[in-house]
Amino acid sequence: MAKTVHIIGAGISGLSAAVRLANAGFSVHVHEATQQAGGRCRSYFDAATNLTIDNGNHLLLSGNRHALAYARSIGTEAGLVGPQRAQFPFVDLANGQRWQLDLGDSRLPLWLFDKARRVPDTGLRDYLALMPLIWAAPSRLVGDAIPCEGTLYRRLVQPLLLAALNVDPPEGSAGLAGAVVRETLMAGGQACRPLIARDGLSAVLVEPAIELLRNKGASIQLGHELRAFGLSAGGIGELKFGADAVTVGPDDAVILAVPPRPAAGLLPGLKTPTKFRAIVNAHFRFDPPKDMPPLIGVVGGLVEWLFAFPQRLSVTISNGDRLVDLPREELAQAIWRDVCAAAGVAGELPPWQIVRERRATFEATPEQNALRPGAETALKNLFLAGDWTDTGLPATIEGSVRSGDRAADLVLARRP
Ligand SMILES: Cc1cc2nc3c(=O)[nH]c(=O)nc-3n(C[C@H](O)[C@H](O)[C@H](O)COP(=O)(O)OP(=O)(O)OC[C@H]3O[C@@H](n4cnc5c(N)ncnc54)[C@H](O)[C@@H]3O)c2cc1C
């Protein structure tokens, strides 16, 4: 008989673990507290814009190999679309200057040696000054490792690290920043092609996983919140869901793939990150100009990244705690002004929606990074997954999938 695994939480980390174990022949049971799978990576119909939107614009890079392998395993790699070359158009709203960072299509970072492909007004020496970041210790601050000023910082390092860490880069963990730089910029253009779930996060990264799991006989229970664990002989013996409870046999395994706060509530004494940062997304129902690139980096404004989707312009603002309590209309007007300047469009504020995810990611500072636990626990049949576990990466889809894969591999390794 197939071994049984219970996965608590149907975010990307839980789903990636579930898919890996279902493919390995396990009897998989997924328990999700809310009525929708996907966690912080999901789509829904929004009445204000009359469009299906994502809770946040999610950008992947072609070097996110675990995330891409996950998409491949659920048959949707082709749903992650982007330009053939790693080209990033930028605009500086302070002076209107536009440029394109062209990382090319090589595995080596040859673009660094070509003035026409680098950030304008930067020299090779500016890039060499970033070297200390590459192998920096996680306990070090970005601000102590590299210069956080000057043209290269303002036009490339700041936007990249702000998006990756979701904190003001100087206060971020240099070790986490270094991991991102190693796996993207240092890996050349082939690892840096931007990829977007054009048909929506749920359609590309969530629903096909659910379908695959159901086809393999897995159960997925929505609205099934785990309230407590029952212990037995050094492991989990029972899952208590409030109205019902499930017995967990000694050979069965449990993967807890919930965010840090519920995880700490379920496992008293578990060390987890305790501080979080917001991400603000704004969506405008507006047809993007025909020649508009799918993604524009914006510096010198409120907006940081501008995405063009069919019928919709969307923006992301990271480290957005300063914006979460602003009146929504005021914020929408301010963001729309930046969008008009960056996209080269004009007009009154179109139908809009603002999504403020207050606890979008754990705070990627050295202090909070030190609180991330590994996948193994003191309980022999319980494993942890989630972007906040110790993946060596900031809170990203790539980190979530890695954590899910790692937890699944630990379950597989228990097999006699
Ligand atoms: C606005 C925004 C923008 C982002 N942009 C990007 C980006 O551009 N690129 C990128 O790579 N990443 C991005 N991220 C990060 C990415 O979304 C996360 O890293 C990833 O989705 C986290 O997945 P997870 O499975 O680790 O956690 P979660 O998505 O939080 O999943 C945990 C699940 O557990 C469930 N749960 C909680 N408690 C219980 C319980 N007691 N019982 C059962 N279920 C429970 C929750 O409901 C949830 O579904 C962004 C995040 C946000 C919010």
Tab-separated table of C-alpha atoms and ligand atoms in Angstrom:
chain	number	residue	atom	x	y	z
A	1	MET	CA	0.000	0.000	0.000
A	2	ALA	CA	1.225	3.517	-0.825
A	3	LYS	CA	2.692	5.443	2.056
A	4	THR	CA	0.688	8.392	3.252
A	5	VAL	CA	1.791	12.008	3.524
A	6	HIS	CA	-0.281	14.912	4.817
A	7	ILE	CA	0.626	18.344	3.514
A	8	ILE	CA	-0.635	21.297	5.516
A	9	GLY	CA	-0.935	24.416	3.351
A	10	ALA	CA	-1.562	24.603	-0.404
A	11	GLY	CA	0.790	27.468	-1.225
A	12	ILE	CA	3.531	26.896	-3.770
A	13	SER	CA	5.785	25.116	-1.253
A	14	GLY	CA	3.041	22.684	-0.214
A	15	LEU	CA	1.959	22.073	-3.804
A	16	SER	CA	5.491	21.429	-5.035
A	17	ALA	CA	6.037	18.896	-2.237
A	18	ALA	CA	2.657	17.310	-2.991
A	19	VAL	CA	3.370	16.956	-6.706
A	20	ARG	CA	6.804	15.434	-6.080
A	21	LEU	CA	5.411	12.893	-3.638
A	22	ALA	CA	2.319	12.044	-5.696
A	23	ASN	CA	4.628	11.387	-8.654
A	24	ALA	CA	6.681	9.108	-6.387
A	25	GLY	CA	3.591	7.011	-5.632
A	26	PHE	CA	2.649	8.397	-2.205
A	27	SER	CA	-0.933	8.714	-1.084
A	28	VAL	CA	-1.085	12.520	-0.732
A	29	HIS	CA	-3.572	14.504	1.364
A	30	VAL	CA	-3.418	18.304	1.131
A	31	HIS	CA	-5.178	20.379	3.817
A	32	GLU	CA	-5.639	24.097	3.096
A	33	ALA	CA	-7.189	26.543	5.577
A	34	THR	CA	-8.735	28.916	3.042
A	35	GLN	CA	-11.194	28.267	0.226
A	36	GLN	CA	-8.516	28.754	-2.448
A	37	ALA	CA	-5.154	27.111	-3.107
A	38	GLY	CA	-2.086	29.200	-3.972
A	39	GLY	CA	-1.469	31.141	-0.743
A	40	ARG	CA	0.452	34.311	-1.543
A	41	CYS	CA	0.561	33.380	-5.226
A	42	ARG	CA	-2.988	33.309	-6.542
A	43	SER	CA	-5.482	34.914	-8.948
A	44	TYR	CA	-9.052	36.010	-8.418
A	45	PHE	CA	-11.836	37.892	-10.135
A	46	ASP	CA	-11.824	41.558	-9.196
A	47	ALA	CA	-15.118	43.398	-9.572
A	48	ALA	CA	-13.558	46.906	-9.562
A	49	THR	CA	-11.585	46.270	-12.758
A	50	ASN	CA	-13.871	43.494	-14.025
A	51	LEU	CA	-10.753	41.407	-14.642
A	52	THR	CA	-9.102	38.359	-13.163
A	53	ILE	CA	-6.003	39.677	-11.426
A	54	ASP	CA	-3.169	38.236	-9.377
A	55	ASN	CA	-2.735	39.154	-5.724
A	56	GLY	CA	0.655	40.465	-6.810
A	57	ASN	CA	2.688	40.630	-9.991
A	58	HIS	CA	5.173	37.796	-9.747
A	59	LEU	CA	8.373	37.868	-11.714
A	60	LEU	CA	10.445	34.745	-12.236
A	61	LEU	CA	13.819	34.574	-13.937
A	62	SER	CA	14.939	31.828	-16.305
A	63	GLY	CA	17.629	30.904	-13.746
A	64	ASN	CA	14.932	29.924	-11.187
A	65	ARG	CA	15.544	26.272	-11.973
A	66	HIS	CA	13.431	24.702	-9.224
A	67	ALA	CA	10.450	26.916	-10.055
A	68	LEU	CA	10.790	26.084	-13.742
A	69	ALA	CA	11.141	22.365	-13.016
A	70	TYR	CA	7.961	22.588	-10.919
A	71	ALA	CA	6.112	24.276	-13.801
A	72	ARG	CA	7.454	21.584	-16.145
A	73	SER	CA	6.256	18.844	-13.791
A	74	ILE	CA	2.694	20.206	-13.914
A	75	GLY	CA	2.874	20.814	-17.667
A	76	THR	CA	2.813	24.612	-17.649
A	77	GLU	CA	6.374	25.723	-18.309
A	78	ALA	CA	5.141	27.262	-21.578
A	79	GLY	CA	2.787	29.454	-19.533
A	80	LEU	CA	5.787	31.333	-18.138
A	81	VAL	CA	6.480	33.754	-20.935
A	82	GLY	CA	9.044	36.447	-21.563
A	83	PRO	CA	11.361	37.937	-24.131
A	84	GLN	CA	13.939	35.754	-25.912
A	85	ARG	CA	16.792	37.828	-24.558
A	86	ALA	CA	17.394	39.106	-21.046
A	87	GLN	CA	16.630	42.725	-21.842
A	88	PHE	CA	15.266	45.085	-19.242
A	89	PRO	CA	13.946	48.462	-20.392
A	90	PHE	CA	14.252	51.112	-17.678
A	91	VAL	CA	13.001	54.654	-17.287
A	92	ASP	CA	14.163	57.263	-14.806
A	93	LEU	CA	11.140	59.387	-13.899
A	94	ALA	CA	13.382	62.061	-12.369
A	95	ASN	CA	14.714	63.111	-15.784
A	96	GLY	CA	12.806	61.004	-18.342
A	97	GLN	CA	15.930	59.116	-19.444
A	98	ARG	CA	15.299	55.636	-20.874
A	99	TRP	CA	17.765	52.787	-21.379
A	100	GLN	CA	17.850	49.086	-21.860
A	101	LEU	CA	19.984	46.762	-19.799
A	102	ASP	CA	20.909	43.967	-22.199
A	103	LEU	CA	22.289	40.881	-20.485
A	104	GLY	CA	22.320	38.990	-23.801
A	105	ASP	CA	21.930	35.241	-24.075
A	106	SER	CA	25.271	33.935	-22.905
A	107	ARG	CA	25.958	31.816	-19.844
A	108	LEU	CA	28.848	34.146	-19.040
A	109	PRO	CA	28.220	37.729	-17.919
A	110	LEU	CA	29.809	39.127	-21.104
A	111	TRP	CA	27.482	42.131	-21.027
A	112	LEU	CA	29.617	43.596	-18.263
A	113	PHE	CA	32.383	44.211	-20.784
A	114	ASP	CA	30.184	45.985	-23.339
A	115	LYS	CA	29.519	49.621	-22.594
A	116	ALA	CA	26.443	49.693	-24.830
A	117	ARG	CA	24.768	46.891	-22.832
A	118	ARG	CA	25.586	48.122	-19.327
A	119	VAL	CA	23.659	50.711	-17.371
A	120	PRO	CA	24.412	54.138	-18.924
A	121	ASP	CA	27.094	56.190	-17.157
A	122	THR	CA	28.580	53.164	-15.375
A	123	GLY	CA	32.004	51.566	-15.809
A	124	LEU	CA	33.382	48.067	-15.264
A	125	ARG	CA	34.935	49.241	-12.015
A	126	ASP	CA	31.478	49.998	-10.588
A	127	TYR	CA	30.470	46.369	-11.196
A	128	LEU	CA	33.715	45.033	-9.703
A	129	ALA	CA	32.858	46.921	-6.505
A	130	LEU	CA	29.883	44.532	-6.159
A	131	MET	CA	32.166	41.489	-5.873
A	132	PRO	CA	32.158	41.402	-2.037
A	133	LEU	CA	28.451	40.647	-2.218
A	134	ILE	CA	28.895	37.422	-4.117
A	135	TRP	CA	30.122	35.266	-1.249
A	136	ALA	CA	29.133	37.499	1.678
A	137	ALA	CA	28.079	35.900	4.973
A	138	PRO	CA	24.331	36.000	5.721
A	139	SER	CA	25.113	37.912	8.919
A	140	ARG	CA	26.563	40.818	6.952
A	141	LEU	CA	24.554	43.853	5.846
A	142	VAL	CA	24.395	44.732	2.150
A	143	GLY	CA	25.242	48.284	3.208
A	144	ASP	CA	28.498	47.078	4.796
A	145	ALA	CA	29.456	44.906	1.829
A	146	ILE	CA	29.011	47.185	-1.201
A	147	PRO	CA	28.590	50.884	-1.981
A	148	CYS	CA	24.905	51.780	-1.715
A	149	GLU	CA	25.106	55.022	-3.670
A	150	GLY	CA	26.041	56.241	-7.124
A	151	THR	CA	24.599	55.617	-10.578
A	152	LEU	CA	24.940	51.817	-10.701
A	153	TYR	CA	23.339	51.494	-7.299
A	154	ARG	CA	20.431	53.772	-8.152
A	155	ARG	CA	19.766	52.329	-11.589
A	156	LEU	CA	20.386	48.616	-11.097
A	157	VAL	CA	21.487	47.370	-7.691
A	158	GLN	CA	18.785	49.152	-5.741
A	159	PRO	CA	15.854	48.067	-7.989
A	160	LEU	CA	17.145	44.494	-8.233
A	161	LEU	CA	17.861	43.985	-4.534
A	162	LEU	CA	14.726	45.821	-3.421
A	163	ALA	CA	12.641	43.464	-5.567
A	164	ALA	CA	14.538	40.389	-4.370
A	165	LEU	CA	14.792	41.195	-0.651
A	166	ASN	CA	11.697	43.383	-0.118
A	167	VAL	CA	13.683	45.585	2.281
A	168	ASP	CA	15.698	48.735	1.667
A	169	PRO	CA	18.871	47.089	0.285
A	170	PRO	CA	21.437	48.540	2.755
A	171	GLU	CA	19.576	46.896	5.681
A	172	GLY	CA	19.261	43.567	3.853
A	173	SER	CA	21.268	40.384	4.362
A	174	ALA	CA	24.315	40.438	2.075
A	175	GLY	CA	24.303	36.623	2.070
A	176	LEU	CA	20.761	36.477	0.657
A	177	ALA	CA	21.541	39.248	-1.834
A	178	GLY	CA	24.695	37.390	-2.857
A	179	ALA	CA	22.724	34.193	-3.518
A	180	VAL	CA	20.404	36.118	-5.843
A	181	VAL	CA	23.310	37.795	-7.669
A	182	ARG	CA	25.166	34.460	-8.067
A	183	GLU	CA	22.131	32.733	-9.525
A	184	THR	CA	21.084	35.584	-11.818
A	185	LEU	CA	23.430	38.417	-12.813
A	186	MET	CA	26.602	36.328	-12.392
A	187	ALA	CA	25.070	33.441	-14.321
A	188	GLY	CA	24.720	35.577	-17.463
A	189	GLY	CA	21.743	36.461	-19.626
A	190	GLN	CA	20.521	32.869	-19.942
A	191	ALA	CA	19.646	32.887	-16.256
A	192	CYS	CA	18.045	36.336	-16.303
A	193	ARG	CA	15.265	36.206	-18.877
A	194	PRO	CA	12.211	37.648	-17.136
A	195	LEU	CA	9.260	35.255	-17.046
A	196	ILE	CA	5.661	36.109	-16.216
A	197	ALA	CA	2.609	33.881	-15.774
A	198	ARG	CA	0.774	35.661	-18.598
A	199	ASP	CA	-2.526	33.824	-18.022
A	200	GLY	CA	-2.404	34.423	-14.264
A	201	LEU	CA	-0.668	32.808	-11.318
A	202	SER	CA	-3.466	30.362	-10.534
A	203	ALA	CA	-3.844	29.200	-14.142
A	204	VAL	CA	-0.114	28.580	-14.514
A	205	LEU	CA	1.236	27.616	-11.085
A	206	VAL	CA	-1.694	26.437	-8.973
A	207	GLU	CA	-4.732	24.925	-10.736
A	208	PRO	CA	-2.725	22.531	-12.965
A	209	ALA	CA	-0.984	21.192	-9.841
A	210	ILE	CA	-4.353	20.584	-8.172
A	211	GLU	CA	-5.597	18.830	-11.294
A	212	LEU	CA	-2.481	16.635	-11.482
A	213	LEU	CA	-2.823	15.753	-7.815
A	214	ARG	CA	-6.506	14.847	-8.157
A	215	ASN	CA	-5.739	12.735	-11.232
A	216	LYS	CA	-3.188	10.856	-9.154
A	217	GLY	CA	-5.801	10.173	-6.492
A	218	ALA	CA	-4.646	12.802	-3.989
A	219	SER	CA	-7.214	14.511	-1.774
A	220	ILE	CA	-7.234	18.306	-1.535
A	221	GLN	CA	-9.424	19.672	1.218
A	222	LEU	CA	-10.066	23.406	1.169
A	223	GLY	CA	-11.417	25.176	4.263
A	224	HIS	CA	-9.578	22.536	6.315
A	225	GLU	CA	-7.452	24.444	8.797
A	226	LEU	CA	-5.099	22.489	11.022
A	227	ARG	CA	-5.714	23.628	14.608
A	228	ALA	CA	-3.318	21.381	16.556
A	229	PHE	CA	-1.016	18.400	16.396
A	230	GLY	CA	-1.425	15.330	18.591
A	231	LEU	CA	1.900	13.724	19.506
A	232	SER	CA	2.732	10.058	19.683
A	233	ALA	CA	6.086	8.283	20.298
A	234	GLY	CA	8.352	11.140	19.242
A	235	GLY	CA	6.317	12.042	16.183
A	236	ILE	CA	2.984	13.364	14.991
A	237	GLY	CA	0.159	10.940	15.814
A	238	GLU	CA	-2.872	13.053	14.994
A	239	LEU	CA	-3.941	16.107	13.002
A	240	LYS	CA	-6.722	18.073	14.672
A	241	PHE	CA	-8.821	20.162	12.310
A	242	GLY	CA	-11.506	21.362	14.682
A	243	ALA	CA	-14.556	19.426	13.541
A	244	ASP	CA	-12.542	16.358	12.569
A	245	ALA	CA	-9.223	14.674	13.306
A	246	VAL	CA	-6.958	12.412	11.263
A	247	THR	CA	-4.745	9.683	12.690
A	248	VAL	CA	-1.135	9.724	11.460
A	249	GLY	CA	0.604	6.349	11.506
A	250	PRO	CA	4.273	5.978	12.506
A	251	ASP	CA	5.285	5.438	8.861
A	252	ASP	CA	3.185	8.342	7.604
A	253	ALA	CA	4.712	11.789	7.216
A	254	VAL	CA	3.495	15.369	7.625
A	255	ILE	CA	4.834	18.419	5.806
A	256	LEU	CA	3.909	21.699	7.457
A	257	ALA	CA	3.922	24.275	4.630
A	258	VAL	CA	2.194	27.223	6.323
A	259	PRO	CA	3.539	30.755	6.966
A	260	PRO	CA	5.706	31.397	10.058
A	261	ARG	CA	2.959	32.685	12.360
A	262	PRO	CA	0.632	29.684	12.077
A	263	ALA	CA	3.671	27.380	12.124
A	264	ALA	CA	4.832	28.883	15.422
A	265	GLY	CA	1.288	28.562	16.811
A	266	LEU	CA	1.139	24.881	15.910
A	267	LEU	CA	4.660	24.108	17.129
A	268	PRO	CA	5.358	26.075	20.319
A	269	GLY	CA	9.072	26.784	20.655
A	270	LEU	CA	9.698	26.730	16.895
A	271	LYS	CA	12.140	29.453	15.881
A	272	THR	CA	10.711	31.479	12.960
A	273	PRO	CA	11.121	34.944	11.475
A	274	THR	CA	8.930	37.390	13.361
A	275	LYS	CA	9.075	40.499	11.184
A	276	PHE	CA	7.511	40.970	7.773
A	277	ARG	CA	7.308	43.565	5.009
A	278	ALA	CA	4.462	44.607	2.745
A	279	ILE	CA	4.231	44.614	-1.034
A	280	VAL	CA	1.773	46.941	-2.750
A	281	ASN	CA	0.354	46.160	-6.174
A	282	ALA	CA	-1.891	48.395	-8.231
A	283	HIS	CA	-3.879	47.218	-11.247
A	284	PHE	CA	-5.415	49.543	-13.832
A	285	ARG	CA	-7.881	48.462	-16.504
A	286	PHE	CA	-6.152	50.036	-19.483
A	287	ASP	CA	-4.988	48.574	-22.805
A	288	PRO	CA	-1.193	48.800	-22.885
A	289	PRO	CA	0.278	50.557	-25.928
A	290	LYS	CA	0.982	47.972	-28.680
A	291	ASP	CA	4.765	48.395	-28.583
A	292	MET	CA	5.017	48.405	-24.788
A	293	PRO	CA	7.432	45.810	-23.347
A	294	PRO	CA	5.916	43.336	-20.844
A	295	LEU	CA	8.042	44.757	-18.039
A	296	ILE	CA	9.636	48.172	-17.422
A	297	GLY	CA	11.923	48.988	-14.515
A	298	VAL	CA	11.080	52.400	-13.082
A	299	VAL	CA	13.468	54.461	-10.971
A	300	GLY	CA	12.986	57.898	-9.479
A	301	GLY	CA	9.282	57.415	-8.738
A	302	LEU	CA	6.849	55.644	-6.453
A	303	VAL	CA	6.434	52.763	-8.886
A	304	GLU	CA	9.260	50.231	-9.192
A	305	TRP	CA	8.153	47.761	-11.873
A	306	LEU	CA	5.447	48.255	-14.482
A	307	PHE	CA	3.875	45.159	-16.075
A	308	ALA	CA	1.805	45.135	-19.274
A	309	PHE	CA	-0.904	42.463	-19.382
A	310	PRO	CA	-3.796	42.174	-21.834
A	311	GLN	CA	-6.278	44.964	-20.868
A	312	ARG	CA	-4.267	45.827	-17.780
A	313	LEU	CA	-1.300	47.838	-16.539
A	314	SER	CA	-0.023	46.681	-13.153
A	315	VAL	CA	2.674	47.915	-10.828
A	316	THR	CA	4.652	46.524	-7.941
A	317	ILE	CA	6.015	48.540	-5.028
A	318	SER	CA	8.184	46.561	-2.615
A	319	ASN	CA	9.026	47.350	1.000
A	320	GLY	CA	5.609	49.017	0.984
A	321	ASP	CA	4.878	49.416	4.696
A	322	ARG	CA	4.877	53.208	4.314
A	323	LEU	CA	1.934	52.892	1.890
A	324	VAL	CA	-0.360	50.438	3.631
A	325	ASP	CA	-2.324	53.030	5.603
A	326	LEU	CA	-2.547	55.729	2.899
A	327	PRO	CA	-6.055	56.453	1.579
A	328	ARG	CA	-6.562	54.080	-1.360
A	329	GLU	CA	-7.814	56.686	-3.869
A	330	GLU	CA	-4.893	59.010	-3.131
A	331	LEU	CA	-2.467	56.144	-3.622
A	332	ALA	CA	-4.153	55.061	-6.864
A	333	GLN	CA	-3.905	58.629	-8.253
A	334	ALA	CA	-0.216	58.908	-7.330
A	335	ILE	CA	0.615	55.532	-8.858
A	336	TRP	CA	-1.393	56.288	-12.010
A	337	ARG	CA	0.662	59.471	-12.561
A	338	ASP	CA	3.855	57.365	-12.518
A	339	VAL	CA	2.271	54.753	-14.787
A	340	CYS	CA	1.336	57.419	-17.362
A	341	ALA	CA	4.896	58.781	-17.367
A	342	ALA	CA	6.545	55.365	-17.558
A	343	ALA	CA	4.205	53.836	-20.167
A	344	GLY	CA	3.876	57.047	-22.185
A	345	VAL	CA	0.086	57.102	-21.867
A	346	ALA	CA	-2.394	59.728	-20.669
A	347	GLY	CA	-5.909	59.851	-19.319
A	348	GLU	CA	-8.097	60.017	-16.256
A	349	LEU	CA	-7.703	57.340	-13.600
A	350	PRO	CA	-9.203	54.168	-15.169
A	351	PRO	CA	-10.923	51.425	-13.116
A	352	TRP	CA	-8.321	50.330	-10.575
A	353	GLN	CA	-7.599	48.007	-7.710
A	354	ILE	CA	-4.912	48.195	-5.045
A	355	VAL	CA	-3.794	45.043	-3.255
A	356	ARG	CA	-1.708	45.567	-0.137
A	357	GLU	CA	-0.208	42.340	1.165
A	358	ARG	CA	0.945	43.405	4.615
A	359	ARG	CA	2.966	40.287	5.371
A	360	ALA	CA	4.135	39.627	1.835
A	361	THR	CA	7.568	38.328	2.864
A	362	PHE	CA	9.660	37.873	5.969
A	363	GLU	CA	12.114	40.709	6.508
A	364	ALA	CA	15.284	39.680	4.651
A	365	THR	CA	17.630	41.217	7.221
A	366	PRO	CA	20.536	39.315	8.836
A	367	GLU	CA	18.628	39.268	12.134
A	368	GLN	CA	15.472	37.686	10.687
A	369	ASN	CA	17.389	35.402	8.349
A	370	ALA	CA	19.094	33.883	11.405
A	371	LEU	CA	15.665	32.783	12.686
A	372	ARG	CA	14.878	30.513	9.712
A	373	PRO	CA	14.674	26.827	10.635
A	374	GLY	CA	15.715	23.940	8.396
A	375	ALA	CA	13.251	21.371	7.062
A	376	GLU	CA	13.799	18.746	9.749
A	377	THR	CA	12.162	19.022	13.174
A	378	ALA	CA	12.560	17.268	16.487
A	379	LEU	CA	9.521	15.170	15.520
A	380	LYS	CA	10.611	12.278	13.349
A	381	ASN	CA	7.734	12.354	10.844
A	382	LEU	CA	7.276	16.144	10.614
A	383	PHE	CA	9.058	18.324	8.044
A	384	LEU	CA	8.827	22.041	7.351
A	385	ALA	CA	8.457	23.855	4.041
A	386	GLY	CA	7.817	27.470	3.095
A	387	ASP	CA	9.699	30.428	1.658
A	388	TRP	CA	10.628	31.449	5.219
A	389	THR	CA	12.468	28.219	6.049
A	390	ASP	CA	16.220	28.194	5.597
A	391	THR	CA	16.463	27.978	1.805
A	392	GLY	CA	19.442	30.319	1.426
A	393	LEU	CA	17.217	32.559	-0.709
A	394	PRO	CA	14.892	35.455	0.092
A	395	ALA	CA	11.124	34.814	0.112
A	396	THR	CA	10.476	33.922	-3.515
A	397	ILE	CA	8.681	31.302	-5.573
A	398	GLU	CA	12.068	29.736	-6.255
A	399	GLY	CA	12.711	29.489	-2.509
A	400	SER	CA	9.213	28.077	-1.897
A	401	VAL	CA	9.642	25.365	-4.505
A	402	ARG	CA	13.103	24.519	-3.195
A	403	SER	CA	11.720	24.172	0.300
A	404	GLY	CA	8.886	21.951	-0.930
A	405	ASP	CA	11.291	19.792	-2.919
A	406	ARG	CA	13.619	19.496	0.067
A	407	ALA	CA	10.828	18.474	2.444
A	408	ALA	CA	9.565	15.943	-0.112
A	409	ASP	CA	13.080	14.527	-0.536
A	410	LEU	CA	13.344	14.062	3.238
A	411	VAL	CA	10.050	12.165	3.211
A	412	LEU	CA	11.318	10.047	0.317
A	413	ALA	CA	14.555	9.357	2.187
A	414	ARG	CA	12.548	7.772	5.050
A	415	ARG	CA	11.424	5.024	2.691
A	416	PRO	CA	12.794	1.620	3.626
B	1	LIG	C1	2.411	40.753	-3.462
B	1	LIG	C2	3.478	39.719	-3.591
B	1	LIG	C3	4.371	39.778	-4.648
B	1	LIG	C4	5.367	38.811	-4.777
B	1	LIG	N1	6.212	38.874	-5.847
B	1	LIG	C5	7.060	37.845	-6.075
B	1	LIG	C6	7.849	37.820	-7.250
B	1	LIG	O1	7.782	38.735	-8.085
B	1	LIG	N2	8.669	36.752	-7.444
B	1	LIG	C7	8.759	35.735	-6.544
B	1	LIG	O2	9.506	34.777	-6.805
B	1	LIG	N3	8.045	35.749	-5.391
B	1	LIG	C8	7.211	36.779	-5.145
B	1	LIG	N4	6.462	36.794	-3.996
B	1	LIG	C9	6.690	35.756	-2.984
B	1	LIG	C10	5.911	34.465	-3.272
B	1	LIG	O3	4.557	34.744	-3.519
B	1	LIG	C11	6.027	33.573	-2.023
B	1	LIG	O4	7.385	33.331	-1.754
B	1	LIG	C12	5.327	32.232	-2.191
B	1	LIG	O5	4.059	32.338	-2.799
B	1	LIG	C13	5.194	31.603	-0.786
B	1	LIG	O6	4.670	30.290	-0.894
B	1	LIG	P1	4.617	29.380	0.405
B	1	LIG	O7	4.030	28.081	0.022
B	1	LIG	O8	5.978	29.367	1.005
B	1	LIG	O9	3.662	30.147	1.440
B	1	LIG	P2	2.138	30.623	1.322
B	1	LIG	O10	1.850	31.079	-0.069
B	1	LIG	O11	1.934	31.617	2.403
B	1	LIG	O12	1.268	29.315	1.567
B	1	LIG	C14	0.911	28.858	2.835
B	1	LIG	C15	-0.476	28.256	2.787
B	1	LIG	O13	-0.776	27.690	4.066
B	1	LIG	C16	-2.133	27.955	4.354
B	1	LIG	N5	-2.326	27.815	5.813
B	1	LIG	C17	-1.970	28.661	6.797
B	1	LIG	N6	-2.264	28.144	7.999
B	1	LIG	C18	-2.838	26.935	7.781
B	1	LIG	C19	-3.352	25.919	8.633
B	1	LIG	N7	-3.333	26.038	9.967
B	1	LIG	N8	-3.899	24.795	8.066
B	1	LIG	C20	-3.920	24.634	6.700
B	1	LIG	N9	-3.429	25.588	5.853
B	1	LIG	C21	-2.888	26.716	6.385
B	1	LIG	C22	-2.336	29.363	3.822
B	1	LIG	O14	-3.719	29.660	3.672
B	1	LIG	C23	-1.563	29.288	2.509
B	1	LIG	O15	-2.383	28.851	1.444
B	1	LIG	C24	5.483	37.775	-3.818
B	1	LIG	C25	4.583	37.724	-2.739
B	1	LIG	C26	3.594	38.676	-2.628
B	1	LIG	C27	2.635	38.580	-1.478
